[in-house]
mmCIF file of C-alpha atoms in Angstrom:
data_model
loop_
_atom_site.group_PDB
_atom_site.id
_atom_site.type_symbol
_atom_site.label_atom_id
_atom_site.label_comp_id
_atom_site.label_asym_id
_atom_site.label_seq_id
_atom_site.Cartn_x
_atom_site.Cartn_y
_atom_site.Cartn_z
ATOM 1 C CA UNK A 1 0.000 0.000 0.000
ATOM 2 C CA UNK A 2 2.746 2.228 0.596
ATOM 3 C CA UNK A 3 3.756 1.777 -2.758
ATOM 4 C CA UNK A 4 -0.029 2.718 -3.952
ATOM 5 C CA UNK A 5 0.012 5.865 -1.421
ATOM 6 C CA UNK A 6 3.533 6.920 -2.997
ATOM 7 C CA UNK A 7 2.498 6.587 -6.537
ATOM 8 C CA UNK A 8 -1.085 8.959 -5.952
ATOM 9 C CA UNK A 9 1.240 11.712 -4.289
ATOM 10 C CA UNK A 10 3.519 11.814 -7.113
ATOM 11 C CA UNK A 11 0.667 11.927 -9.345
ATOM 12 C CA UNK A 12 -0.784 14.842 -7.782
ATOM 13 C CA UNK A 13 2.211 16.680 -7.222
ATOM 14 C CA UNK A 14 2.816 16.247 -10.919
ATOM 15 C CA UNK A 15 -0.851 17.523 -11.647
ATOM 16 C CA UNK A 16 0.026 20.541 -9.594
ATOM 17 C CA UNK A 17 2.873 20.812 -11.793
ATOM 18 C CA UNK A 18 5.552 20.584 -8.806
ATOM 19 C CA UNK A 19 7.865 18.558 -10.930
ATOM 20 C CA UNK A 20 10.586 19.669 -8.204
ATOM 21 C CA UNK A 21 8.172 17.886 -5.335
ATOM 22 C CA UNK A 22 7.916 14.889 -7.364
ATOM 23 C CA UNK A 23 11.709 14.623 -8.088
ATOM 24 C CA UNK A 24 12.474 14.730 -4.486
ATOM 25 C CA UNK A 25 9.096 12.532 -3.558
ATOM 26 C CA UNK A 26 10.948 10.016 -5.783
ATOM 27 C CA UNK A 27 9.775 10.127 -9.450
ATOM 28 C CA UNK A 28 12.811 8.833 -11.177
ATOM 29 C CA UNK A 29 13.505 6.440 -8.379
ATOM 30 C CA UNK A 30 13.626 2.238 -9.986
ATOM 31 C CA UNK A 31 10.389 0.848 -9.544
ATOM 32 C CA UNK A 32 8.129 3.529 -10.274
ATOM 33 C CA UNK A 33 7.202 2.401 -13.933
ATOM 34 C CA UNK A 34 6.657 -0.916 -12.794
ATOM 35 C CA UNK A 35 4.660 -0.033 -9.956
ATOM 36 C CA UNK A 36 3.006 2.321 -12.011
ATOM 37 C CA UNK A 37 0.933 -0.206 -13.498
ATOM 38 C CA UNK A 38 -1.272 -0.166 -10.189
ATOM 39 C CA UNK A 39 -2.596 2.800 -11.364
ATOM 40 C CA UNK A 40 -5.675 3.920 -13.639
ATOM 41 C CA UNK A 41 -3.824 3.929 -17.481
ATOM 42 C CA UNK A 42 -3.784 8.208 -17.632
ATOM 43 C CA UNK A 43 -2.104 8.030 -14.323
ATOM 44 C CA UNK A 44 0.172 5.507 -15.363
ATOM 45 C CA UNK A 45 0.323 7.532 -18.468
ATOM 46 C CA UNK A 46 1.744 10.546 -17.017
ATOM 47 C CA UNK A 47 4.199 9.275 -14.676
ATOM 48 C CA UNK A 48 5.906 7.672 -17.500
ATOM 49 C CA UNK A 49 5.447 10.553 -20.026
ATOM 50 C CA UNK A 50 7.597 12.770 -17.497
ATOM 51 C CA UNK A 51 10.252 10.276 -16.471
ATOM 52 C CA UNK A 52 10.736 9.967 -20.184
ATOM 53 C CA UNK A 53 10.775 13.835 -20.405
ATOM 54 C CA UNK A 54 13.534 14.119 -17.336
ATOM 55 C CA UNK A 55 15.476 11.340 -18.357
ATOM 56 C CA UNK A 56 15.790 12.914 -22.604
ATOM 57 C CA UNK A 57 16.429 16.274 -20.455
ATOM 58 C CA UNK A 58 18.751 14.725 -18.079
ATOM 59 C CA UNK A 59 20.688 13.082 -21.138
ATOM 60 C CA UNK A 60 20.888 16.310 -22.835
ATOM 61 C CA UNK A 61 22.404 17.693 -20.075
ATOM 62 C CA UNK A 62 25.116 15.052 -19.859
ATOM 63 C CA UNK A 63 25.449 15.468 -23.352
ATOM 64 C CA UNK A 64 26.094 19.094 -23.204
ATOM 65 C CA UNK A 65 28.236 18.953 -20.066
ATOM 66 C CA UNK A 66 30.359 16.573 -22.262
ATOM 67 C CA UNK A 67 30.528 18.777 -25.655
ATOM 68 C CA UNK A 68 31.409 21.601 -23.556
ATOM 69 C CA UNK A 69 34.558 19.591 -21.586
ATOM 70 C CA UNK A 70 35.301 18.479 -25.430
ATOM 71 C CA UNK A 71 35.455 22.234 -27.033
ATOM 72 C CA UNK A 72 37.675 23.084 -23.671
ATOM 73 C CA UNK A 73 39.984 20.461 -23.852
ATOM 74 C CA UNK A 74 40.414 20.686 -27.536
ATOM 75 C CA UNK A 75 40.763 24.462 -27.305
ATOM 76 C CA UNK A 76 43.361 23.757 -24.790
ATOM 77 C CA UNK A 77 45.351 21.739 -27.023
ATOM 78 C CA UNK A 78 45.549 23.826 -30.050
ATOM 79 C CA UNK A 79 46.598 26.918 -27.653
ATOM 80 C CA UNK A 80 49.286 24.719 -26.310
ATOM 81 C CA UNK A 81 50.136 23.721 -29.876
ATOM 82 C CA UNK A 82 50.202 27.056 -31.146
ATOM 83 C CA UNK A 83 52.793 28.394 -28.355
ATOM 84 C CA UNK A 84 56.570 28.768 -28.958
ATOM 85 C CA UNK A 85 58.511 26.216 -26.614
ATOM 86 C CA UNK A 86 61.414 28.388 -24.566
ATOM 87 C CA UNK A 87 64.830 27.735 -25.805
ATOM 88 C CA UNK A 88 66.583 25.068 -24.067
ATOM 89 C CA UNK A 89 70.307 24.681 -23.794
ATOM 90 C CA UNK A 90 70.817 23.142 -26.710
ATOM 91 C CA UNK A 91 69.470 25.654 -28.482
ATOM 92 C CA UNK A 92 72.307 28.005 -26.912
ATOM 93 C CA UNK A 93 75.130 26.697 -29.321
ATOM 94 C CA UNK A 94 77.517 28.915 -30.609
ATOM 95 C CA UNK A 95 76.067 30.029 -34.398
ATOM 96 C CA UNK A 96 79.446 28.912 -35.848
ATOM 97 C CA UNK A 97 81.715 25.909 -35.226
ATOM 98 C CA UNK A 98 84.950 26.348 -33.608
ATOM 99 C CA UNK A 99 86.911 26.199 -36.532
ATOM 100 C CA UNK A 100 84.815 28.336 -38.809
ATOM 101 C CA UNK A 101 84.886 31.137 -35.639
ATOM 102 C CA UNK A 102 89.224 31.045 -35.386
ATOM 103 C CA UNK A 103 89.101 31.070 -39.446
ATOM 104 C CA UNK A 104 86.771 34.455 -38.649
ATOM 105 C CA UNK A 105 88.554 36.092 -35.967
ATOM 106 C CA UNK A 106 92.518 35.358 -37.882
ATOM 107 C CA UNK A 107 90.380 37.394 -41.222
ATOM 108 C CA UNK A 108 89.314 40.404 -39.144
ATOM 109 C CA UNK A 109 92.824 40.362 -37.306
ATOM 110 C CA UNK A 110 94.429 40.677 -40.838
ATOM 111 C CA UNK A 111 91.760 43.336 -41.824
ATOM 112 C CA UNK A 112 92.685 45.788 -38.914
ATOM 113 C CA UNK A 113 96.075 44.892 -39.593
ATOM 114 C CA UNK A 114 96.563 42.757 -36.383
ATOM 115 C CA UNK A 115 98.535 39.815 -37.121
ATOM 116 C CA UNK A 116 97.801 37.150 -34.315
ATOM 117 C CA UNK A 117 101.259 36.213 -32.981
#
């Protein structure tokens, strides 16, 4: 019976429309649509109509929720893509080979008239 008594107080909260009320009385709670069959068929009828509408809302929300962490993350990884890394140390090398800079520095010598010793 408590089942029965349950059942008529979700169905009038829901003819109120104090979808809210019937959440919390426990509308979407397992059992309800079996249960349900207790009642007269538009009863019946309506409990199942709006756990049907929660649960596509409910969904949609998940499925929102979801696209939205997608877009972030993906917009995360193209910014992080798109930045320049910092130099690291081997980045730092000299821009000419030891050689190649003493070949340099005997030309300028001989250019300013220096001539290394």
């Amino acid at each position: 019976m408590a089942d029965s008594a349950r059942l008529r107080k979700l169905v009038s909260l829901l003819r109120a429309d104090d979808v809210d009320a019937a959440i919390d009385a426990g509308l979407m709670d397992d059992g309800v649509d079996n249960a349900a069959a207790a009642l007269p068929a538009a009863d019946a009828a309506l409990l199942a109509a709006t756990r049907a509408r929660l649960r596509a809302a409910w969904d949609a929300r998940d499925r929102y929720r979801a696209r939205n962490a997608r877009l972030a993350r993906r917009a995360a990884e193209r910014a992080a893509s798109r930045t320049i890394p910092p130099p690291t140390a081997s980045a730092a090398k000299p821009a000419l080979p030891a050689a190649a800079a003493a070949i340099l520095a005997r030309a300028k010598a001989r250019a300013t008239g220096n001539r290394p010793g």
